[in-house]
Coordinates of C-alpha atoms and ligand atoms in Angstrom, one line a residue:
M1 CA 18.4 -12.2 5.1
Y2 CA 16.5 -13.7 8.2
V3 CA 15.6 -17.2 8.2
N4 CA 14.5 -19.9 10.6
G5 CA 14.8 -17.3 13.7
E6 CA 18.5 -16.0 12.4
W7 CA 20.2 -13.1 11.1
L8 CA 22.4 -14.2 7.4
R9 CA 25.0 -11.9 6.8
D10 CA 27.4 -13.6 5.0
G11 CA 27.6 -13.6 1.3
P12 CA 27.1 -11.2 -1.8
T13 CA 25.3 -7.5 -1.1
F14 CA 23.6 -4.7 -2.6
S15 CA 23.8 -1.2 -1.4
V16 CA 20.9 0.8 -0.5
H17 CA 21.1 4.3 -1.2
N18 CA 19.0 7.6 -0.2
P19 CA 17.0 9.2 -2.1
A20 CA 17.7 12.8 -1.1
T21 CA 21.3 12.7 -0.9
G22 CA 22.7 9.8 -3.5
E23 CA 24.6 9.0 0.1
T24 CA 25.0 5.2 0.6
L25 CA 23.4 3.8 3.7
G26 CA 24.4 0.2 4.1
E27 CA 24.8 -3.1 2.4
V28 CA 22.3 -5.7 2.5
F29 CA 22.4 -9.4 2.1
D30 CA 21.3 -10.2 -2.2
G31 CA 19.4 -13.4 -1.9
N32 CA 18.2 -15.8 -4.9
A33 CA 15.8 -18.2 -5.5
E34 CA 18.3 -20.8 -3.1
H35 CA 17.4 -18.8 0.0
A36 CA 13.8 -18.3 -1.2
Q37 CA 13.9 -21.8 -1.2
Q38 CA 15.7 -22.2 2.3
A39 CA 12.8 -19.7 3.8
I40 CA 10.1 -21.6 2.2
K41 CA 11.3 -25.2 4.2
A42 CA 12.0 -23.0 7.3
A43 CA 8.2 -21.4 7.3
E44 CA 6.8 -25.0 6.4
Q45 CA 9.2 -26.4 9.5
A46 CA 7.3 -24.1 11.3
Q47 CA 3.1 -24.0 10.4
D48 CA 2.2 -26.7 12.3
S49 CA 3.2 -26.6 15.7
W50 CA 2.4 -22.4 14.9
A51 CA -1.1 -22.5 13.8
G52 CA -1.4 -25.3 16.9
E53 CA -0.2 -22.1 19.4
T54 CA -3.2 -20.5 21.0
A55 CA -5.1 -17.7 19.6
Y56 CA -3.9 -15.9 22.7
K57 CA -0.4 -16.8 22.9
R58 CA -0.3 -15.5 19.0
S59 CA -2.1 -12.0 20.2
E60 CA 0.5 -11.8 22.6
L61 CA 3.7 -12.2 20.4
L62 CA 1.6 -9.3 17.7
A63 CA 0.8 -6.7 21.0
R64 CA 4.3 -7.1 22.1
A65 CA 5.5 -6.5 18.5
H66 CA 3.3 -3.2 18.3
G67 CA 4.9 -2.0 22.0
L68 CA 8.2 -2.4 20.3
M69 CA 7.2 -0.8 17.2
L70 CA 6.0 2.4 18.8
E71 CA 8.7 2.5 21.4
R72 CA 11.4 2.5 18.3
Q73 CA 8.6 5.2 16.3
A74 CA 11.2 8.0 16.4
A75 CA 14.7 5.8 15.0
L76 CA 12.2 4.2 12.6
A77 CA 10.7 7.0 11.3
N78 CA 14.6 8.7 10.5
L79 CA 15.1 5.5 8.9
M80 CA 12.8 5.8 6.8
T81 CA 12.8 8.9 5.8
R82 CA 16.7 8.9 4.7
E83 CA 16.2 5.3 3.1
Q84 CA 12.5 6.1 1.0
G85 CA 12.8 10.1 1.0
K86 CA 9.4 10.7 3.1
P87 CA 9.4 14.1 5.4
L88 CA 9.5 12.8 9.3
K89 CA 6.5 13.6 10.2
A90 CA 4.7 12.1 7.5
A91 CA 7.2 8.7 8.8
M92 CA 6.3 9.3 12.4
N93 CA 2.8 8.9 10.9
E94 CA 3.5 5.6 9.1
V95 CA 5.2 4.1 11.8
K96 CA 2.7 4.7 13.9
Y97 CA -0.1 3.2 11.0
A98 CA 1.9 0.1 10.5
A99 CA 2.1 -0.3 14.4
D100 CA -1.8 -0.1 14.4
F101 CA -2.0 -3.4 12.2
L102 CA 0.1 -5.2 14.6
L103 CA -2.3 -4.2 17.7
W104 CA -5.7 -5.0 15.2
F105 CA -4.8 -8.3 14.4
A106 CA -3.7 -9.2 17.7
E107 CA -7.6 -8.7 19.3
E108 CA -8.8 -10.7 15.8
A109 CA -6.7 -13.3 16.5
K110 CA -8.7 -14.2 19.4
R111 CA -12.0 -13.7 17.2
I112 CA -11.4 -16.2 14.0
Y113 CA -14.8 -17.5 15.3
G114 CA -16.5 -20.6 13.5
E115 CA -20.2 -21.8 13.3
T116 CA -23.1 -24.2 13.5
I117 CA -25.7 -24.4 11.3
P118 CA -28.7 -26.4 12.0
S119 CA -29.5 -29.8 9.3
A120 CA -32.2 -30.5 8.0
R121 CA -31.4 -33.8 8.7
A122 CA -32.5 -34.7 12.5
D123 CA -29.8 -36.7 13.2
Q124 CA -26.8 -34.2 11.7
R125 CA -24.9 -31.6 12.9
F126 CA -22.8 -28.8 10.6
L127 CA -19.7 -27.6 12.0
V128 CA -18.0 -24.3 10.6
H129 CA -13.9 -24.3 11.3
K130 CA -11.3 -21.6 10.4
Q131 CA -8.2 -23.1 10.0
A132 CA -4.4 -21.4 9.2
V133 CA -4.0 -21.5 4.4
G134 CA -0.2 -22.7 5.3
V135 CA 2.6 -20.9 4.1
V136 CA 2.9 -17.1 3.2
A137 CA 4.4 -15.7 0.3
A138 CA 4.4 -12.0 0.9
I139 CA 5.9 -9.6 -1.4
T140 CA 6.1 -5.8 -0.6
P141 CA 6.9 -2.1 -2.6
W142 CA 9.1 0.7 -0.9
N143 CA 6.4 3.6 -1.1
Y144 CA 5.2 2.5 2.6
P145 CA 7.9 0.6 3.7
I146 CA 7.0 -0.2 7.1
S147 CA 3.1 -0.2 7.1
M148 CA 2.7 -2.4 3.7
L149 CA 4.8 -5.0 6.1
T150 CA 2.7 -5.2 9.4
R151 CA -0.9 -4.6 6.6
K152 CA 0.1 -8.6 5.4
L153 CA 2.4 -9.5 8.5
G154 CA -0.1 -9.1 11.4
P155 CA -3.1 -10.5 9.7
A156 CA -0.8 -13.6 8.5
L157 CA 0.9 -14.3 11.5
A158 CA -2.8 -13.7 13.8
A159 CA -4.1 -16.7 11.9
G160 CA -1.6 -19.5 12.3
C161 CA 0.3 -18.8 8.7
T162 CA 4.1 -18.7 8.6
V163 CA 5.5 -16.0 6.6
V164 CA 8.2 -15.7 3.6
L165 CA 8.5 -11.9 2.6
K166 CA 10.6 -10.5 0.4
P167 CA 10.9 -6.6 0.5
A168 CA 11.2 -4.4 -2.2
E169 CA 15.6 -3.5 -3.3
S170 CA 15.3 0.0 -2.5
T171 CA 13.7 -0.4 1.0
P172 CA 15.1 -3.7 2.7
L173 CA 16.4 -1.8 5.7
C174 CA 13.3 -0.7 6.7
A175 CA 12.2 -4.2 6.2
M176 CA 15.0 -5.5 8.3
A177 CA 13.8 -3.2 11.2
V178 CA 10.3 -4.8 11.3
F179 CA 12.1 -8.2 11.4
D180 CA 14.9 -7.0 14.3
I181 CA 11.2 -6.2 16.3
L182 CA 10.2 -9.7 15.5
H183 CA 13.3 -10.9 16.3
E184 CA 13.1 -9.7 20.2
V185 CA 9.6 -9.9 20.9
G186 CA 10.5 -13.6 20.3
F187 CA 8.5 -14.9 17.4
P188 CA 9.7 -18.9 17.6
P189 CA 12.2 -20.3 14.5
G190 CA 10.8 -19.8 11.0
V191 CA 7.6 -18.4 11.8
A192 CA 8.9 -15.2 9.8
N193 CA 11.2 -15.3 7.3
L194 CA 13.2 -11.9 5.4
V195 CA 14.3 -12.4 2.1
T196 CA 16.2 -9.5 0.4
T197 CA 17.5 -9.5 -2.8
S198 CA 18.3 -6.8 -5.5
D199 CA 17.0 -9.2 -7.9
P200 CA 13.1 -9.7 -7.5
K201 CA 12.4 -12.4 -11.0
P202 CA 13.7 -15.7 -9.2
I203 CA 12.2 -15.1 -5.8
G204 CA 9.1 -14.5 -6.9
D205 CA 9.1 -17.2 -9.2
V206 CA 9.8 -19.9 -6.2
F207 CA 7.2 -18.2 -4.4
C208 CA 4.6 -18.4 -7.1
T209 CA 5.7 -22.1 -8.1
H210 CA 6.5 -23.9 -4.9
P211 CA 4.0 -26.5 -3.9
S212 CA 4.3 -25.3 0.0
V213 CA 3.2 -21.5 -0.5
R214 CA -0.7 -21.8 -0.2
K215 CA -1.1 -18.0 -0.5
L216 CA 1.0 -15.3 -2.3
T217 CA -0.1 -11.8 -0.9
F218 CA 1.8 -8.9 -2.8
T219 CA 1.2 -5.3 -3.3
G220 CA 2.9 -3.3 -5.7
S221 CA 2.0 -2.3 -9.9
T222 CA -0.5 -4.0 -11.9
A223 CA 1.6 -5.3 -14.4
V224 CA 3.6 -7.3 -11.7
G225 CA 0.8 -8.5 -9.8
K226 CA -0.7 -9.9 -13.3
H227 CA 2.1 -11.7 -14.0
L228 CA 2.5 -12.7 -10.5
A229 CA -1.3 -14.1 -9.9
Q230 CA -0.9 -15.4 -13.8
A231 CA 2.4 -17.6 -12.1
A232 CA 0.8 -19.0 -9.7
A233 CA -2.6 -19.9 -11.0
P234 CA -1.1 -22.9 -12.5
Q235 CA -1.1 -24.6 -8.5
L236 CA -4.1 -22.7 -7.6
K237 CA -2.8 -20.6 -5.0
R238 CA -4.5 -17.8 -3.5
V239 CA -3.7 -14.8 -4.0
S240 CA -4.3 -11.1 -2.4
M241 CA -3.3 -8.6 -4.5
E242 CA -3.3 -4.8 -3.3
L243 CA -2.1 -2.9 -6.9
G244 CA -2.2 0.3 -9.1
G245 CA -4.6 2.7 -8.7
H246 CA -5.9 6.1 -10.8
A247 CA -8.1 7.9 -8.0
P248 CA -10.3 10.7 -9.3
F249 CA -11.1 13.4 -6.4
I250 CA -14.6 15.1 -7.6
V251 CA -15.4 18.6 -6.5
F252 CA -19.3 19.5 -7.3
D253 CA -20.0 23.0 -7.2
D254 CA -21.9 23.1 -3.6
A255 CA -18.7 21.8 -2.0
D256 CA -16.4 25.0 -0.5
P257 CA -13.7 25.4 -2.9
V258 CA -11.5 26.7 -0.6
H259 CA -12.1 23.9 1.5
A260 CA -11.7 21.1 -1.3
A261 CA -8.0 22.6 -2.5
K262 CA -6.9 22.1 0.8
G263 CA -7.7 18.9 0.9
A264 CA -6.7 18.0 -2.6
S265 CA -3.2 19.5 -2.1
L266 CA -2.8 17.6 1.5
V267 CA -3.8 14.3 -0.3
K268 CA -2.2 14.6 -3.8
F269 CA 1.5 15.7 -2.5
L270 CA 1.5 13.4 0.6
N271 CA 4.3 10.8 0.2
T272 CA 5.4 13.6 -2.8
G273 CA 2.6 11.6 -5.2
Q274 CA 4.0 8.1 -4.6
A275 CA 0.8 6.7 -2.9
C276 CA -1.7 4.3 -4.6
I277 CA -4.5 6.0 -3.3
S278 CA -3.4 9.3 -4.6
P279 CA -5.5 11.5 -6.7
N280 CA -4.6 11.7 -10.0
R281 CA -7.5 13.5 -11.9
I282 CA -9.1 16.1 -10.2
F283 CA -12.5 17.1 -11.7
V284 CA -13.7 20.3 -10.7
Q285 CA -17.1 22.0 -11.6
R286 CA -16.9 24.8 -13.6
R287 CA -18.3 27.4 -11.9
I288 CA -15.9 26.8 -9.0
L289 CA -13.0 26.2 -10.8
E290 CA -11.5 29.7 -10.4
P291 CA -11.6 30.0 -7.0
F292 CA -10.6 26.5 -6.7
L293 CA -7.9 26.9 -8.8
D294 CA -6.8 30.0 -7.1
T295 CA -6.3 28.4 -3.3
L296 CA -5.0 25.2 -4.8
Q297 CA -1.8 27.5 -7.2
E298 CA -1.3 29.3 -3.9
R299 CA -0.7 26.2 -1.4
V300 CA 1.4 24.4 -4.4
G301 CA 3.8 27.5 -4.4
K302 CA 4.3 26.7 -1.1
L303 CA 5.4 23.3 -1.1
R304 CA 9.2 23.1 -0.7
A305 CA 11.1 20.2 -1.6
G306 CA 14.1 19.0 -0.2
N307 CA 15.3 16.2 2.3
G308 CA 12.9 14.8 4.7
L309 CA 14.9 15.2 7.6
D310 CA 14.9 19.1 7.4
P311 CA 11.1 19.9 9.0
A312 CA 10.8 23.3 6.7
N313 CA 10.5 20.9 3.9
S314 CA 7.1 19.1 2.6
I315 CA 7.7 17.2 -0.2
G316 CA 10.4 14.7 0.0
P317 CA 12.6 13.4 -3.4
L318 CA 10.7 11.0 -5.5
I319 CA 12.4 7.1 -5.6
N320 CA 15.0 6.8 -7.9
E321 CA 16.0 8.5 -11.8
A322 CA 13.1 6.4 -13.8
A323 CA 10.4 8.1 -11.7
I324 CA 11.7 11.3 -12.6
A325 CA 11.7 10.1 -16.1
K326 CA 8.3 9.3 -15.6
V327 CA 6.8 12.1 -13.9
D328 CA 8.1 15.0 -16.8
R329 CA 6.7 12.4 -20.0
Q330 CA 3.6 13.1 -18.0
V331 CA 3.8 16.7 -17.4
Q332 CA 5.2 17.4 -21.1
D333 CA 3.0 15.7 -22.5
A334 CA -0.1 17.1 -21.2
I335 CA 1.3 20.3 -21.8
A336 CA 2.2 19.8 -25.6
K337 CA -1.5 18.7 -26.0
G338 CA -3.2 22.1 -24.4
A339 CA -2.8 21.8 -20.6
T340 CA -1.8 24.5 -18.5
L341 CA 1.3 24.8 -16.2
L342 CA -0.4 26.9 -13.3
S343 CA 3.3 26.0 -11.3
G344 CA 6.0 23.8 -11.0
G345 CA 6.7 21.6 -13.9
A346 CA 10.4 20.8 -13.7
R347 CA 12.9 18.4 -11.9
L348 CA 14.9 20.5 -9.2
S349 CA 18.7 19.9 -8.5
D350 CA 19.8 22.9 -7.3
G351 CA 22.6 23.3 -4.1
E352 CA 21.8 20.4 -1.9
L353 CA 19.0 19.2 -4.1
A354 CA 21.8 17.9 -7.0
N355 CA 22.2 15.1 -5.3
G356 CA 18.6 13.9 -5.4
H357 CA 15.6 12.8 -7.0
F358 CA 13.6 15.9 -6.8
Y359 CA 10.4 17.1 -9.2
G360 CA 9.2 20.4 -8.3
A361 CA 5.2 20.2 -6.9
T362 CA 3.0 21.1 -9.6
L363 CA -0.3 22.4 -11.0
L364 CA -1.5 21.6 -14.3
S365 CA -5.2 22.5 -14.9
N366 CA -7.2 21.7 -18.2
I367 CA -6.4 18.4 -18.4
S368 CA -8.3 16.3 -21.2
A369 CA -9.0 12.2 -21.9
D370 CA -6.4 12.5 -25.0
M371 CA -3.2 13.2 -21.7
L372 CA -1.1 10.6 -20.3
I373 CA -1.9 11.6 -17.5
Y374 CA -5.5 10.8 -17.4
R375 CA -5.3 7.3 -18.1
E376 CA -1.5 6.5 -17.1
E377 CA -0.7 6.2 -13.0
T378 CA 1.8 9.2 -11.8
F379 CA 3.4 8.4 -8.8
G380 CA 4.5 12.0 -8.1
P381 CA 3.8 15.5 -7.3
V382 CA 1.5 16.9 -9.4
A383 CA -1.7 18.0 -9.3
A384 CA -4.1 17.1 -12.7
V385 CA -7.1 19.4 -12.8
V386 CA -10.4 18.1 -15.1
P387 CA -13.2 20.9 -15.0
F388 CA -16.7 19.3 -15.7
D389 CA -20.4 20.1 -16.1
D390 CA -22.4 17.8 -15.3
D391 CA -22.8 15.1 -12.7
D392 CA -23.3 12.0 -14.3
D393 CA -20.5 13.5 -16.7
V394 CA -18.3 13.7 -14.2
I395 CA -19.2 9.4 -12.8
A396 CA -18.7 8.2 -16.4
M397 CA -15.3 10.0 -16.6
A398 CA -14.0 9.2 -13.0
N399 CA -15.5 5.1 -13.7
D400 CA -13.0 5.6 -17.6
T401 CA -10.4 4.1 -15.4
R402 CA -9.1 0.1 -15.8
Y403 CA -8.7 1.1 -11.9
G404 CA -10.9 1.2 -8.7
L405 CA -8.4 1.8 -5.6
A406 CA -9.4 5.0 -4.3
A407 CA -11.7 8.0 -5.0
Y408 CA -13.0 11.1 -3.5
V409 CA -16.1 13.1 -3.6
Y410 CA -16.9 16.7 -2.2
T411 CA -20.2 17.8 -1.4
Q412 CA -22.2 19.1 0.7
N413 CA -25.7 17.3 -0.6
L414 CA -26.4 14.3 0.9
A415 CA -28.3 12.8 -1.9
R416 CA -25.6 13.5 -4.4
A417 CA -23.0 12.4 -2.1
L418 CA -24.9 8.9 -1.9
R419 CA -25.2 8.6 -5.1
T420 CA -21.9 9.4 -6.2
F421 CA -20.7 6.5 -3.9
E422 CA -22.8 3.8 -4.9
Q423 CA -22.4 4.8 -8.7
L424 CA -18.3 5.1 -8.8
Q425 CA -16.5 1.9 -9.0
F426 CA -14.0 2.3 -6.7
G427 CA -12.7 0.2 -3.5
I428 CA -12.2 3.3 -1.2
I429 CA -13.9 5.9 -1.4
G430 CA -14.0 9.3 0.8
I431 CA -16.5 11.5 0.9
N432 CA -15.0 15.3 1.9
D433 CA -12.2 13.2 3.9
I434 CA -8.9 12.6 2.5
N435 CA -8.2 10.1 5.3
P436 CA -10.5 7.0 4.5
T437 CA -7.9 4.2 6.0
S438 CA -7.4 2.7 9.0
A439 CA -6.3 -0.9 10.7
A440 CA -9.7 -1.1 11.6
A441 CA -11.8 -0.1 8.1
P442 CA -11.1 -2.9 4.5
F443 CA -8.4 -1.4 2.5
G444 CA -8.7 -3.0 -1.5
G445 CA -9.5 -2.2 -4.8
M446 CA -11.8 -3.0 -7.8
K447 CA -11.1 -3.9 -11.0
E448 CA -7.3 -4.1 -12.2
S449 CA -6.6 -2.5 -8.7
G450 CA -6.6 -5.6 -6.9
L451 CA -8.5 -8.6 -5.3
G452 CA -9.1 -9.0 -1.8
R453 CA -8.8 -6.3 1.0
E454 CA -6.2 -5.4 4.1
G455 CA -7.1 -4.6 7.4
A456 CA -10.5 -5.0 9.1
R457 CA -12.3 -8.0 10.1
E458 CA -11.8 -9.0 6.3
G459 CA -8.3 -8.9 6.3
I460 CA -7.6 -11.8 8.4
E461 CA -10.2 -13.9 6.2
E462 CA -7.7 -13.6 3.2
Y463 CA -5.3 -16.1 5.6
L464 CA -7.7 -18.3 6.6
E465 CA -9.5 -21.8 5.3
T466 CA -13.3 -22.4 5.8
K467 CA -13.6 -26.2 6.6
L468 CA -17.2 -27.6 7.1
G469 CA -17.6 -30.7 9.1
G470 CA -20.8 -32.9 8.6
I471 CA -21.2 -35.0 11.3
S472 CA -24.0 -37.7 12.0
I473 CA -24.8 -38.7 15.6
Ligands
NAP501 P1 6.4 -3.2 -8.4 O1 7.8 -2.9 -9.4 O2 5.4 -4.0 -8.9 O3 7.1 -4.0 -7.2 C1 6.2 -4.0 -6.0 C2 7.6 -5.2 -5.1 O4 7.3 -6.2 -6.5 C3 9.0 -5.0 -5.3 O5 9.2 -5.8 -4.0 C4 9.7 -5.4 -6.4 O6 11.1 -5.6 -6.1 C5 8.7 -6.6 -6.7 N1 8.5 -7.1 -7.9 C6 8.8 -7.0 -9.0 N2 9.2 -7.5 -9.8 C7 9.1 -8.8 -9.9 C8 9.3 -10.4 -10.7 N3 8.9 -9.8 -11.1 N4 8.5 -11.1 -9.2 C9 8.6 -10.9 -8.3 N5 8.5 -9.5 -7.6 C10 8.7 -8.6 -8.0 O7 5.6 -1.8 -7.5 P2 6.9 -0.8 -6.8 O8 7.0 0.5 -7.9 O9 7.3 -1.2 -6.1 O10 5.2 0.3 -6.2 C11 4.7 1.0 -6.3 C12 3.4 0.0 -7.4 O11 2.1 -0.2 -5.5 C13 2.2 1.4 -7.9 O12 1.6 0.9 -8.7 C14 1.2 2.0 -6.1 O13 0.2 1.9 -7.0 C15 1.0 0.2 -5.6 N6 0.7 -0.1 -4.7 C16 -0.4 -0.2 -4.2 C17 -0.6 -0.6 -2.8 C18 -2.4 -0.7 -2.5 O14 -2.1 -1.8 -1.3 N7 -2.9 -1.0 -3.4 C19 -0.2 -0.1 -2.1 C20 1.5 0.7 -2.2 C21 1.6 1.1 -3.6 P3 12.0 -4.7 -6.8 O15 11.7 -3.5 -5.2 O16 13.6 -5.6 -6.4 O17 11.8 -4.6 -7.9

């Protein structure tokens, strides 16, 4: 772990494995509650001086970290593919996306503006000032093991907060590589701290109950997010929650079915379906169902699963055995309840896939609301197609979920696009667009997909308090 500007390596460890091959990649420090307390203490001690640095200094360090991350793009991507499994090209894209947050918030650090407000009293002035929230505790998932860190570190450090971060147990090596960068560019001791662990609960408990932690930022499942939000509530800690999703992907009958099917296959199988914004229900208007399915089936059939280091492979492994079991349970449940299997539908374990967690790219049609896949987040390579007839029906069906993160709409009709955009209860909506994400754009969900936004101008507000000065003159 990395605390107060130093790597601590002596102590118990846990092993990190390659999900494609089963090979052990390394041994990592296994932190516990005391280590979390130690890291929070270091962050607390550094808080005032870090918040007191000029915005220009904080900006300069973040910009240097951005530069170094890009210099190391290939090495970081290689590590990510081995540790998390996504194909190398996708890992290269993720490192670039991750670095974008460092640069965006390096710039935003210099734009933390206050306000003066006219008063009704001639002898009074109002001054509004923004200041750092204080020590931030951050918990991140394995599916985007570098960008989910920089999406928190960038704005928190830019705002003048110090941070203690706990990465996912499956991907601590990527987190350590990020902290190597922060160390090398010269962030002062205690400003950014990392606690790796194989047992997240005791660390989470400390994060939620330690009085010095003023803000908890979490990305992961809705179940764990709710638990943490409850645990942080007695002290009214500020929380940001980036949680699960169940994205609808709606294709209206005026859309080009071939173009829409290409989009669906690209975004559905990205990161082997292990993305919070992955389409979980693909609604297709019946008049164009056949050409849509023909194209999607052809494309899904060509997706080759395997080790992401081989450029011939377009989908990597799932993260672990539990993920394989969950995906297969949803697929078998759907088939038993009447879905049609058009491709895949089984674990892959032949030859070099034997020691990895691979599941074949799967296409199911005739999905209905009584199936598990219609409600549960799949987090795997399964495209589930639901036919529909009427515009109003599809909006109701799309909104019929406790989640509200991302949604996608394909139509050439502007009125239909705008109506759908306004009626969908989701925080991110791609209209004829499968990549509605950027460091410059607010990312986050409605309903049980979370609280708060990351990235964009909004992203830094999550780490700032508003302070009012009322001054009699
Ligand atoms: P997860 O099981 O909730 O884990 C996320 C993080 O929480 C990991 O670091 C995990 O540690 C930790 N954790 C688990 N139980 C904890 C506890 N009791 N106290 C403190 N920390 C705890 O989720 P995941 O399976 O890693 O990630 C997938 C989920 O994340 C999906 O639902 C996905 O949709 C969501 N996600 C959301 C976004 C977004 O921006 N909205 C982005 C990416 C992913 P361990 O690794 O040690 O278990």
